[in-house]
Short mmCIF file of C-alpha atoms and ligand atoms in Angstrom, two decimals:
data_model
loop_
_atom_site.label_atom_id
_atom_site.label_comp_id
_atom_site.label_asym_id
_atom_site.label_seq_id
_atom_site.Cartn_x
_atom_site.Cartn_y
_atom_site.Cartn_z
CA UNK A 1 115.45 126.78 178.52
CA UNK A 2 115.50 125.45 181.90
CA UNK A 3 116.62 121.80 181.34
CA UNK A 4 114.76 120.72 184.59
CA UNK A 5 111.52 122.08 182.76
CA UNK A 6 109.06 119.43 182.45
CA UNK A 7 107.29 118.37 179.20
CA UNK A 8 103.99 119.93 179.38
CA UNK A 9 105.92 123.26 180.11
CA UNK A 10 108.72 122.46 177.07
CA UNK A 11 105.94 121.64 174.49
CA UNK A 12 104.23 125.18 175.69
CA UNK A 13 107.37 127.53 176.15
CA UNK A 14 110.43 126.36 174.64
CA UNK A 15 111.98 127.01 171.41
CA UNK A 16 110.41 130.90 170.93
CA UNK A 17 110.71 133.73 173.42
CA UNK A 18 109.99 136.80 172.27
CA UNK A 19 111.57 140.28 173.38
CA UNK A 20 110.28 143.48 174.14
CA UNK A 21 107.09 144.30 171.67
CA UNK A 22 107.40 141.24 170.01
CA UNK A 23 104.79 139.07 169.02
CA UNK A 24 103.53 136.41 171.80
CA UNK A 25 102.64 133.91 169.32
CA UNK A 26 105.52 132.16 167.22
CA UNK A 27 105.91 134.72 163.62
CA UNK A 28 106.03 132.69 160.36
CA UNK A 29 108.67 134.08 158.74
CA UNK A 30 107.27 133.67 155.24
CA UNK A 31 110.67 134.93 153.72
CA UNK A 32 112.85 133.48 151.18
CA UNK A 33 116.08 135.48 151.69
CA UNK A 34 117.31 137.83 154.66
CA UNK A 35 119.23 141.23 153.80
CA UNK A 36 122.42 142.29 154.60
CA UNK A 37 124.37 145.65 154.70
CA UNK A 38 127.77 144.29 153.15
CA UNK A 39 128.89 141.50 151.26
CA UNK A 40 131.48 141.04 153.80
CA UNK A 41 128.79 140.40 156.62
CA UNK A 42 127.44 137.99 154.26
CA UNK A 43 130.82 136.46 153.20
CA UNK A 44 130.99 135.21 157.20
CA UNK A 45 127.74 133.36 157.10
CA UNK A 46 129.01 131.51 153.49
CA UNK A 47 132.29 130.26 155.84
CA UNK A 48 130.27 129.44 159.11
CA UNK A 49 132.08 131.93 160.57
CA UNK A 50 129.01 133.74 161.54
CA UNK A 51 125.72 132.74 162.38
CA UNK A 52 122.59 134.15 160.92
CA UNK A 53 119.74 133.44 158.16
CA UNK A 54 120.21 133.87 154.76
CA UNK A 55 118.21 131.75 152.32
CA UNK A 56 115.43 129.57 153.83
CA UNK A 57 116.84 126.39 152.07
CA UNK A 58 119.28 126.41 154.80
CA UNK A 59 117.71 127.55 157.58
CA UNK A 60 114.61 129.89 158.75
CA UNK A 61 113.41 131.32 161.96
CA UNK A 62 109.94 130.06 162.49
CA UNK A 63 111.20 125.72 161.64
CA UNK A 64 114.38 126.93 163.91
CA UNK A 65 112.29 127.84 167.09
CA UNK A 66 109.87 124.57 166.53
CA UNK A 67 113.30 122.55 165.81
CA UNK A 68 114.60 123.80 169.19
CA UNK A 69 111.40 123.04 171.06
CA UNK A 70 111.55 119.19 169.93
CA UNK A 71 115.30 119.41 170.51
CA UNK A 72 114.37 120.11 174.14
CA UNK A 73 111.54 118.07 174.51
CA UNK A 74 113.87 114.97 173.27
CA UNK A 75 116.75 116.28 175.46
CA UNK A 76 119.12 116.84 172.67
CA UNK A 77 122.19 119.04 171.75
CA UNK A 78 120.87 120.33 168.50
CA UNK A 79 118.08 119.77 165.83
CA UNK A 80 116.39 120.63 162.20
CA UNK A 81 113.45 120.09 160.39
CA UNK A 82 113.12 118.52 157.19
CA UNK A 83 109.72 118.54 154.66
CA UNK A 84 109.24 115.18 155.80
CA UNK A 85 109.65 111.71 157.92
CA UNK A 86 111.40 109.96 154.98
CA UNK A 87 113.41 112.88 154.44
CA UNK A 88 114.52 112.98 158.15
CA UNK A 89 115.81 109.59 157.80
CA UNK A 90 117.31 109.48 154.86
CA UNK A 91 119.46 112.53 155.73
CA UNK A 92 120.13 111.38 159.75
CA UNK A 93 121.65 108.15 157.58
CA UNK A 94 123.17 109.90 154.55
CA UNK A 95 125.01 112.03 156.96
CA UNK A 96 127.29 109.44 158.11
CA UNK A 97 126.54 106.77 155.78
CA UNK A 98 127.15 107.01 151.86
CA UNK A 99 128.63 104.39 148.75
CA UNK A 100 130.42 102.04 150.01
CA UNK A 101 129.19 102.29 153.78
CA UNK A 102 126.88 99.61 155.35
CA UNK A 103 124.24 100.18 158.42
CA UNK A 104 122.08 97.73 160.50
CA UNK A 105 118.51 98.12 160.91
CA UNK A 106 115.86 96.17 162.55
CA UNK A 107 113.68 94.68 160.22
CA UNK A 108 110.51 96.03 161.69
CA UNK A 109 110.51 99.34 160.54
CA UNK A 110 108.17 100.96 158.63
CA UNK A 111 107.70 100.18 155.06
CA UNK A 112 109.03 103.61 153.32
CA UNK A 113 111.82 103.25 155.54
CA UNK A 114 112.46 99.68 154.50
CA UNK A 115 112.19 100.70 150.82
CA UNK A 116 114.77 103.92 151.45
CA UNK A 117 117.28 101.21 152.83
CA UNK A 118 116.86 98.31 150.87
CA UNK A 119 116.08 99.55 147.32
CA UNK A 120 116.76 103.31 146.98
CA UNK A 121 120.11 103.35 149.54
CA UNK A 122 121.37 100.35 147.71
CA UNK A 123 120.86 101.77 144.59
CA UNK A 124 123.53 104.93 145.99
CA UNK A 125 126.12 101.97 146.84
CA UNK A 126 125.11 101.78 150.79
CA UNK A 127 124.17 98.18 152.15
CA UNK A 128 121.52 97.32 154.71
CA UNK A 129 121.48 94.26 156.84
CA UNK A 130 118.02 93.87 158.61
CA UNK A 131 118.16 92.12 161.69
CA UNK A 132 115.00 91.20 163.98
CA UNK A 133 114.41 93.03 166.61
CA UNK A 134 114.02 90.27 169.29
CA UNK A 135 117.22 88.90 167.64
CA UNK A 136 120.06 87.92 170.98
CA UNK A 137 122.94 90.58 171.20
CA UNK A 138 125.25 87.65 169.55
CA UNK A 139 123.61 87.82 166.49
CA UNK A 140 123.25 91.32 166.25
CA UNK A 141 126.76 91.63 167.02
CA UNK A 142 127.52 89.27 164.19
CA UNK A 143 125.68 91.75 161.62
CA UNK A 144 128.88 94.27 162.01
CA UNK A 145 131.09 94.98 159.37
CA UNK A 146 134.54 97.26 159.27
CA UNK A 147 132.67 99.75 156.96
CA UNK A 148 129.28 99.78 159.26
CA UNK A 149 128.40 103.44 160.19
CA UNK A 150 124.86 103.16 162.32
CA UNK A 151 122.28 101.30 163.66
CA UNK A 152 118.49 101.97 162.63
CA UNK A 153 115.41 101.25 165.12
CA UNK A 154 111.82 102.15 165.96
CA UNK A 155 110.93 102.89 169.08
CA UNK A 156 107.45 100.83 168.57
CA UNK A 157 107.31 99.79 165.14
CA UNK A 158 104.70 100.95 162.16
CA UNK A 159 102.85 98.76 161.49
CA UNK A 160 104.27 95.94 163.27
CA UNK A 161 103.73 97.07 166.63
CA UNK A 162 107.14 95.69 168.18
CA UNK A 163 108.92 97.37 171.13
CA UNK A 164 112.75 98.14 170.68
CA UNK A 165 114.91 97.07 173.34
CA UNK A 166 116.84 100.31 172.51
CA UNK A 167 119.56 99.74 175.14
CA UNK A 168 120.52 96.59 173.56
CA UNK A 169 120.89 98.12 170.47
CA UNK A 170 122.88 101.03 171.92
CA UNK A 171 125.15 98.62 173.27
CA UNK A 172 126.11 96.73 169.89
CA UNK A 173 126.57 99.78 168.27
CA UNK A 174 128.67 101.44 170.52
CA UNK A 175 131.20 98.54 170.80
CA UNK A 176 131.20 98.88 167.24
CA UNK A 177 132.40 102.69 166.97
CA UNK A 178 129.09 103.85 165.78
CA UNK A 179 125.46 105.64 166.70
CA UNK A 180 122.06 104.01 167.22
CA UNK A 181 119.81 106.18 165.36
CA UNK A 182 115.96 105.52 166.51
CA UNK A 183 112.87 106.92 164.78
CA UNK A 184 110.72 107.79 167.73
CA UNK A 185 107.66 108.75 165.86
CA UNK A 186 104.90 106.35 167.48
CA UNK A 187 106.14 106.80 171.30
CA UNK A 188 106.99 110.65 170.95
CA UNK A 189 109.43 112.46 173.61
CA UNK A 190 105.85 112.42 175.91
CA UNK A 191 106.21 108.61 176.33
CA UNK A 192 110.16 107.82 175.53
CA UNK A 193 113.08 109.97 175.46
CA UNK A 194 115.53 107.38 173.45
CA UNK A 195 118.57 109.59 174.29
CA UNK A 196 118.12 108.43 178.25
CA UNK A 197 118.51 104.91 176.91
CA UNK A 198 121.92 105.51 175.03
CA UNK A 199 120.56 106.18 171.57
CA UNK A 200 122.55 109.13 169.70
CA UNK A 201 120.46 110.35 167.07
CA UNK A 202 116.63 110.44 166.97
CA UNK A 203 114.32 111.41 164.28
CA UNK A 204 110.44 111.55 163.64
CA UNK A 205 108.10 111.74 160.93
CA UNK A 206 106.22 115.00 162.54
CA UNK A 207 103.57 114.10 160.17
CA UNK A 208 102.14 111.62 162.90
CA UNK A 209 101.27 112.64 166.52
CA UNK A 210 103.16 115.80 166.94
CA UNK A 211 101.17 117.82 164.04
CA UNK A 212 98.59 115.36 165.20
CA UNK A 213 95.60 117.22 163.52
CA UNK A 214 96.52 115.04 159.83
CA UNK A 215 97.21 118.92 158.56
CA UNK A 216 100.76 119.03 157.77
CA UNK A 217 103.75 116.76 156.73
CA UNK A 218 107.20 117.27 158.16
CA UNK A 219 110.03 115.42 159.99
CA UNK A 220 112.91 116.17 162.49
CA UNK A 221 116.28 115.31 163.18
CA UNK A 222 117.64 115.44 166.80
CA UNK A 223 121.46 114.79 167.87
CA UNK A 224 121.78 113.73 171.85
CA UNK A 225 125.40 115.29 171.24
CA UNK A 226 126.96 112.36 173.32
CA UNK A 227 128.54 110.35 170.41
CA UNK A 228 131.95 111.28 169.94
CA UNK A 229 132.71 111.13 166.37
CA UNK A 230 136.59 112.13 166.69
CA UNK A 231 136.97 108.85 168.91
CA UNK A 232 136.20 106.90 165.35
CA UNK A 233 137.63 110.04 163.34
CA UNK A 234 138.53 107.09 160.73
CA UNK A 235 135.05 105.98 160.13
CA UNK A 236 133.43 109.81 160.32
CA UNK A 237 135.90 111.32 157.90
CA UNK A 238 132.93 113.86 156.70
CA UNK A 239 132.41 115.12 160.40
CA UNK A 240 135.93 114.94 161.40
CA UNK A 241 138.16 116.27 158.07
CA UNK A 242 137.91 119.50 156.28
CA UNK A 243 134.85 119.89 154.15
CA UNK A 244 136.16 121.62 150.62
CA UNK A 245 132.56 122.79 149.99
CA UNK A 246 132.66 125.38 153.32
CA UNK A 247 136.54 126.48 153.02
CA UNK A 248 138.20 123.81 154.78
CA UNK A 249 135.69 123.41 157.69
CA UNK A 250 136.26 120.69 160.18
CA UNK A 251 132.59 120.29 161.31
CA UNK A 252 133.62 118.30 165.18
CA UNK A 253 136.28 121.08 165.07
CA UNK A 254 134.70 124.03 164.73
CA UNK A 255 130.96 122.96 165.79
CA UNK A 256 132.22 120.46 168.78
CA UNK A 257 130.51 117.29 169.97
CA UNK A 258 126.94 118.71 170.18
CA UNK A 259 127.07 120.83 167.21
CA UNK A 260 128.69 118.83 164.42
CA UNK A 261 126.31 115.99 162.98
CA UNK A 262 123.08 118.90 162.71
CA UNK A 263 125.54 121.47 161.39
CA UNK A 264 127.27 119.42 158.79
CA UNK A 265 123.26 118.24 158.02
CA UNK A 266 122.30 121.51 157.62
CA UNK A 267 125.33 123.05 155.64
CA UNK A 268 125.63 120.23 153.33
CA UNK A 269 122.46 117.52 152.82
CA UNK A 270 120.03 120.71 153.18
CA UNK A 271 121.81 123.03 150.67
CA UNK A 272 122.23 120.27 148.59
CA UNK A 273 118.79 118.32 148.74
CA UNK A 274 116.49 120.95 149.37
CA UNK A 275 114.13 119.06 151.56
CA UNK A 276 113.28 121.84 153.36
CA UNK A 277 110.29 122.04 156.05
CA UNK A 278 108.10 125.38 154.89
CA UNK A 279 107.93 128.28 157.69
CA UNK A 280 104.16 127.71 157.38
CA UNK A 281 104.17 123.99 158.09
CA UNK A 282 106.53 124.54 161.07
CA UNK A 283 104.26 127.01 162.39
CA UNK A 284 101.02 124.39 162.37
CA UNK A 285 103.49 121.61 163.84
CA UNK A 286 104.25 123.89 166.66
CA UNK A 287 100.47 124.36 167.60
CA UNK A 288 100.13 120.52 167.60
CA UNK A 289 103.33 120.41 169.68
CA UNK A 290 101.45 122.79 172.30
CA UNK A 291 98.73 120.10 173.14
CA UNK A 292 100.88 116.89 172.47
CA UNK A 293 101.13 115.13 176.31
CA UNK A 294 97.28 115.63 176.65
CA UNK A 295 96.45 114.07 173.22
CA UNK A 296 98.79 111.45 173.88
CA UNK A 297 97.37 110.35 177.14
CA UNK A 298 93.90 110.34 175.21
CA UNK A 299 95.12 108.86 172.20
CA UNK A 300 97.15 105.84 174.93
CA UNK A 301 93.97 105.32 177.11
CA UNK A 302 91.40 105.40 173.71
CA UNK A 303 93.79 102.49 172.60
CA UNK A 304 94.04 100.44 175.74
CA UNK A 305 90.37 100.59 176.33
CA UNK A 306 89.84 99.67 172.78
CA UNK A 307 92.54 96.54 172.88
CA UNK A 308 91.07 95.03 176.09
CA UNK A 309 87.29 95.21 174.86
CA UNK A 310 88.63 93.77 171.25
CA UNK A 311 90.56 90.94 173.42
CA UNK A 312 87.27 89.94 175.26
CA UNK A 313 85.15 89.77 172.13
CA UNK A 314 83.96 86.43 170.42
CA UNK A 315 84.89 87.27 166.73
CA UNK A 316 88.40 88.30 167.59
CA UNK A 317 91.07 86.22 167.06
CA UNK A 318 94.29 87.98 167.98
CA UNK A 319 95.13 91.36 169.47
CA UNK A 320 98.70 93.08 169.65
CA UNK A 321 98.85 96.46 171.41
CA UNK A 322 101.96 96.21 174.23
CA UNK A 323 99.50 97.59 176.66
CA UNK A 324 98.22 94.37 177.16
CA UNK A 325 99.29 92.56 179.67
CA UNK A 326 99.74 89.22 177.76
CA UNK A 327 101.03 90.95 174.70
CA UNK A 328 104.55 89.93 173.47
CA UNK A 329 106.23 93.49 174.51
CA UNK A 330 104.55 94.21 177.46
CA UNK A 331 107.58 94.01 179.62
CA UNK A 332 109.91 96.07 177.05
CA UNK A 333 106.99 98.70 177.26
CA UNK A 334 107.16 98.63 180.83
CA UNK A 335 110.66 99.61 180.74
CA UNK A 336 110.66 102.01 177.96
CA UNK A 337 106.79 103.22 177.96
CA UNK A 338 105.94 103.25 181.77
CA UNK A 339 103.35 106.01 180.38
CA UNK A 340 101.96 104.74 177.68
CA UNK A 341 102.95 103.58 174.06
CA UNK A 342 100.68 105.06 171.08
CA UNK A 343 97.44 105.06 170.28
CA UNK A 344 98.14 102.50 167.52
CA UNK A 345 96.44 98.94 167.72
CA UNK A 346 96.61 95.44 165.37
CA UNK A 347 93.88 92.70 165.52
CA UNK A 348 92.57 90.05 163.38
CA UNK A 349 89.28 88.44 163.25
CA UNK A 350 88.05 84.99 162.96
CA UNK A 351 86.99 85.00 159.41
CA UNK A 352 90.12 86.40 157.94
CA UNK A 353 90.74 88.80 155.14
CA UNK A 354 87.08 88.55 153.87
CA UNK A 355 86.04 89.56 157.82
CA UNK A 356 88.01 92.75 157.70
CA UNK A 357 86.98 94.13 155.00
CA UNK A 358 83.32 93.30 156.07
CA UNK A 359 84.23 94.91 159.51
CA UNK A 360 85.80 97.79 158.35
CA UNK A 361 82.89 98.47 155.78
CA UNK A 362 80.86 99.17 158.68
CA UNK A 363 82.45 101.29 160.70
CA UNK A 364 81.15 104.75 161.08
CA UNK A 365 83.72 106.50 163.11
CA UNK A 366 87.15 105.16 162.38
CA UNK A 367 87.44 106.03 158.37
CA UNK A 368 89.90 103.89 155.99
CA UNK A 369 92.80 105.85 155.71
CA UNK A 370 96.22 104.99 154.65
CA UNK A 371 97.26 107.62 157.52
CA UNK A 372 97.89 107.05 161.23
CA UNK A 373 98.50 109.03 164.26
CA UNK A 374 96.05 111.83 164.66
CA UNK A 375 93.24 113.40 166.03
CA UNK A 376 90.60 111.26 163.89
CA UNK A 377 90.11 107.44 164.60
CA UNK A 378 90.83 105.24 161.64
CA UNK A 379 91.96 102.30 159.94
CA UNK A 380 93.46 100.48 157.34
CA UNK A 381 93.43 96.36 156.11
CA UNK A 382 96.76 96.77 154.40
CA UNK A 383 96.22 93.06 152.65
CA UNK A 384 93.51 94.79 150.39
CA UNK A 385 95.16 98.49 150.38
CA UNK A 386 99.14 99.08 150.94
CA UNK A 387 100.24 95.52 150.62
CA UNK A 388 97.56 94.19 147.99
CA UNK A 389 100.12 92.50 145.14
CA UNK A 390 101.08 90.33 147.95
CA UNK A 391 100.08 86.92 148.36
CA UNK A 392 99.01 85.45 151.53
CA UNK A 393 102.59 83.99 152.18
CA UNK A 394 104.11 87.00 151.13
CA UNK A 395 101.97 88.72 153.72
CA UNK A 396 102.91 86.26 156.72
CA UNK A 397 106.29 86.59 155.91
CA UNK A 398 106.58 90.38 156.18
CA UNK A 399 104.65 90.17 159.37
CA UNK A 400 101.52 91.94 157.77
CA UNK A 401 98.91 88.64 157.96
CA UNK A 402 95.94 88.55 155.41
CA UNK A 403 93.60 89.23 158.40
CA UNK A 404 95.70 92.17 160.09
CA UNK A 405 93.47 95.09 160.47
CA UNK A 406 95.66 98.28 161.96
CA UNK A 407 93.37 100.76 164.06
CA UNK A 408 94.79 104.00 164.85
CA UNK A 409 92.77 105.11 167.84
CA UNK A 410 91.81 108.94 167.66
CA UNK A 411 90.79 111.12 170.53
CA UNK A 412 87.31 110.71 170.55
CA UNK A 413 85.60 109.34 173.33
CA UNK A 414 86.50 105.62 173.90
CA UNK A 415 82.56 104.38 174.84
CA UNK A 416 81.84 105.94 171.14
CA UNK A 417 84.51 104.43 170.08
CA UNK A 418 83.99 100.43 171.46
CA UNK A 419 80.08 101.33 170.62
CA UNK A 420 81.33 101.66 167.02
CA UNK A 421 83.46 98.83 166.55
CA UNK A 422 80.63 96.47 168.70
CA UNK A 423 78.07 97.62 165.83
CA UNK A 424 80.76 96.86 163.19
CA UNK A 425 81.68 93.32 164.69
CA UNK A 426 77.49 92.40 164.70
CA UNK A 427 77.79 92.86 160.80
CA UNK A 428 80.45 90.25 160.53
C1 PLP B 501 104.91 107.99 158.34
C2 PLP B 501 106.56 107.44 159.14
C3 PLP B 501 107.73 107.93 158.54
C4 PLP B 501 107.33 108.69 157.26
O1 PLP B 501 107.33 109.97 157.41
P1 PLP B 501 106.34 110.88 156.03
O2 PLP B 501 106.05 112.34 157.44
O3 PLP B 501 105.24 110.18 155.38
O4 PLP B 501 107.45 110.88 155.38
C5 PLP B 501 108.29 107.68 159.20
N1 PLP B 501 108.58 106.51 159.93
C6 PLP B 501 107.61 105.97 160.68
C7 PLP B 501 107.75 105.08 162.00
C8 PLP B 501 106.53 106.40 160.20
O5 PLP B 501 105.11 106.20 161.17
#
């Protein structure tokens, strides 16, 4: 697809171009397997010598079309869908780092990713150093070890709502010969394209805004194609030396800088872990992507209006949203997210924990959900739900105070949302 096309056009047109007489809408290729005339034909696929489909655990045309659309939106060289955002982050890291290796991650990341790195991947022999996303460059550089293989952060952290200084993290990663992986879930490529700022790999939980309707779980990994693995071949033997499980193919030689990462991740990790997205789910995701730019505009406008309203309300103690001029991350957001950030805000009431519970109970439009980032406004009080096993002191240390309410602004009319929030606050 023409790389000069703009986001709205790519959301509609990229990834799938039907031929004469073929379906205009992306077909759901609901088939586990694909047939060949001879074993020799199929053998070439198994040696990665020919392109083609043979089993939907490795690749499926519907999923590939949707991956290609997201790849175009991010401005990458290759992409693959996964069954969830968790699978995307696990595989993006595990593709280049394993037992005996080390990664550096921002401490302000999604709880599921924090757990993945600090507990589960640790059991696999991979160590993670967590750094404050606002640390100095010297502090960041000091976290590297000889066995560090990647740096990880989120453009806008869920739920901390910090904005990552992508250039600072990319500079440090590149100075140490490793890639920067950015989870771009909350910003989406509509509001930020991390590759433009030096990120090398981008991941998403497509479960959030990309689907946007709370209908289907999914993830995606996109490669920028800009990181030269062969320059640091000693660090990345999996990409730069022969793979015995594919007749000795060396991914960087056969697939180049732009193709090596995703080909290896598909051919090895998807083959062995099998956390695929189904073609049916990819089809639903594709429908969501078509309207993504328009929905993001509305999510951001609603969040801005609600954040400003809350900031002016006497019962509200604090509001966090990087679109507010006095927010700690306003300047970074102006740089990396000039057209808007996301629809998620957080705030606290003077009455603390008790007030939060009362407030949420009285909301009529905003429902209580662990989910965020879809068309319906929803809210969560972590201290009494997802984080309820923690003491108030532990909650503070985790940056999720006992009073914190996370509010994900949907696509409703902002005046209705504000009126609903207003009446709920009256009950506090
Ligand atoms: C939700 C989320 C994930 C996990 O995605 P799932 O699709 O739920 O597996 C990862 N990163 C971020 C930033 C998220 O918000």
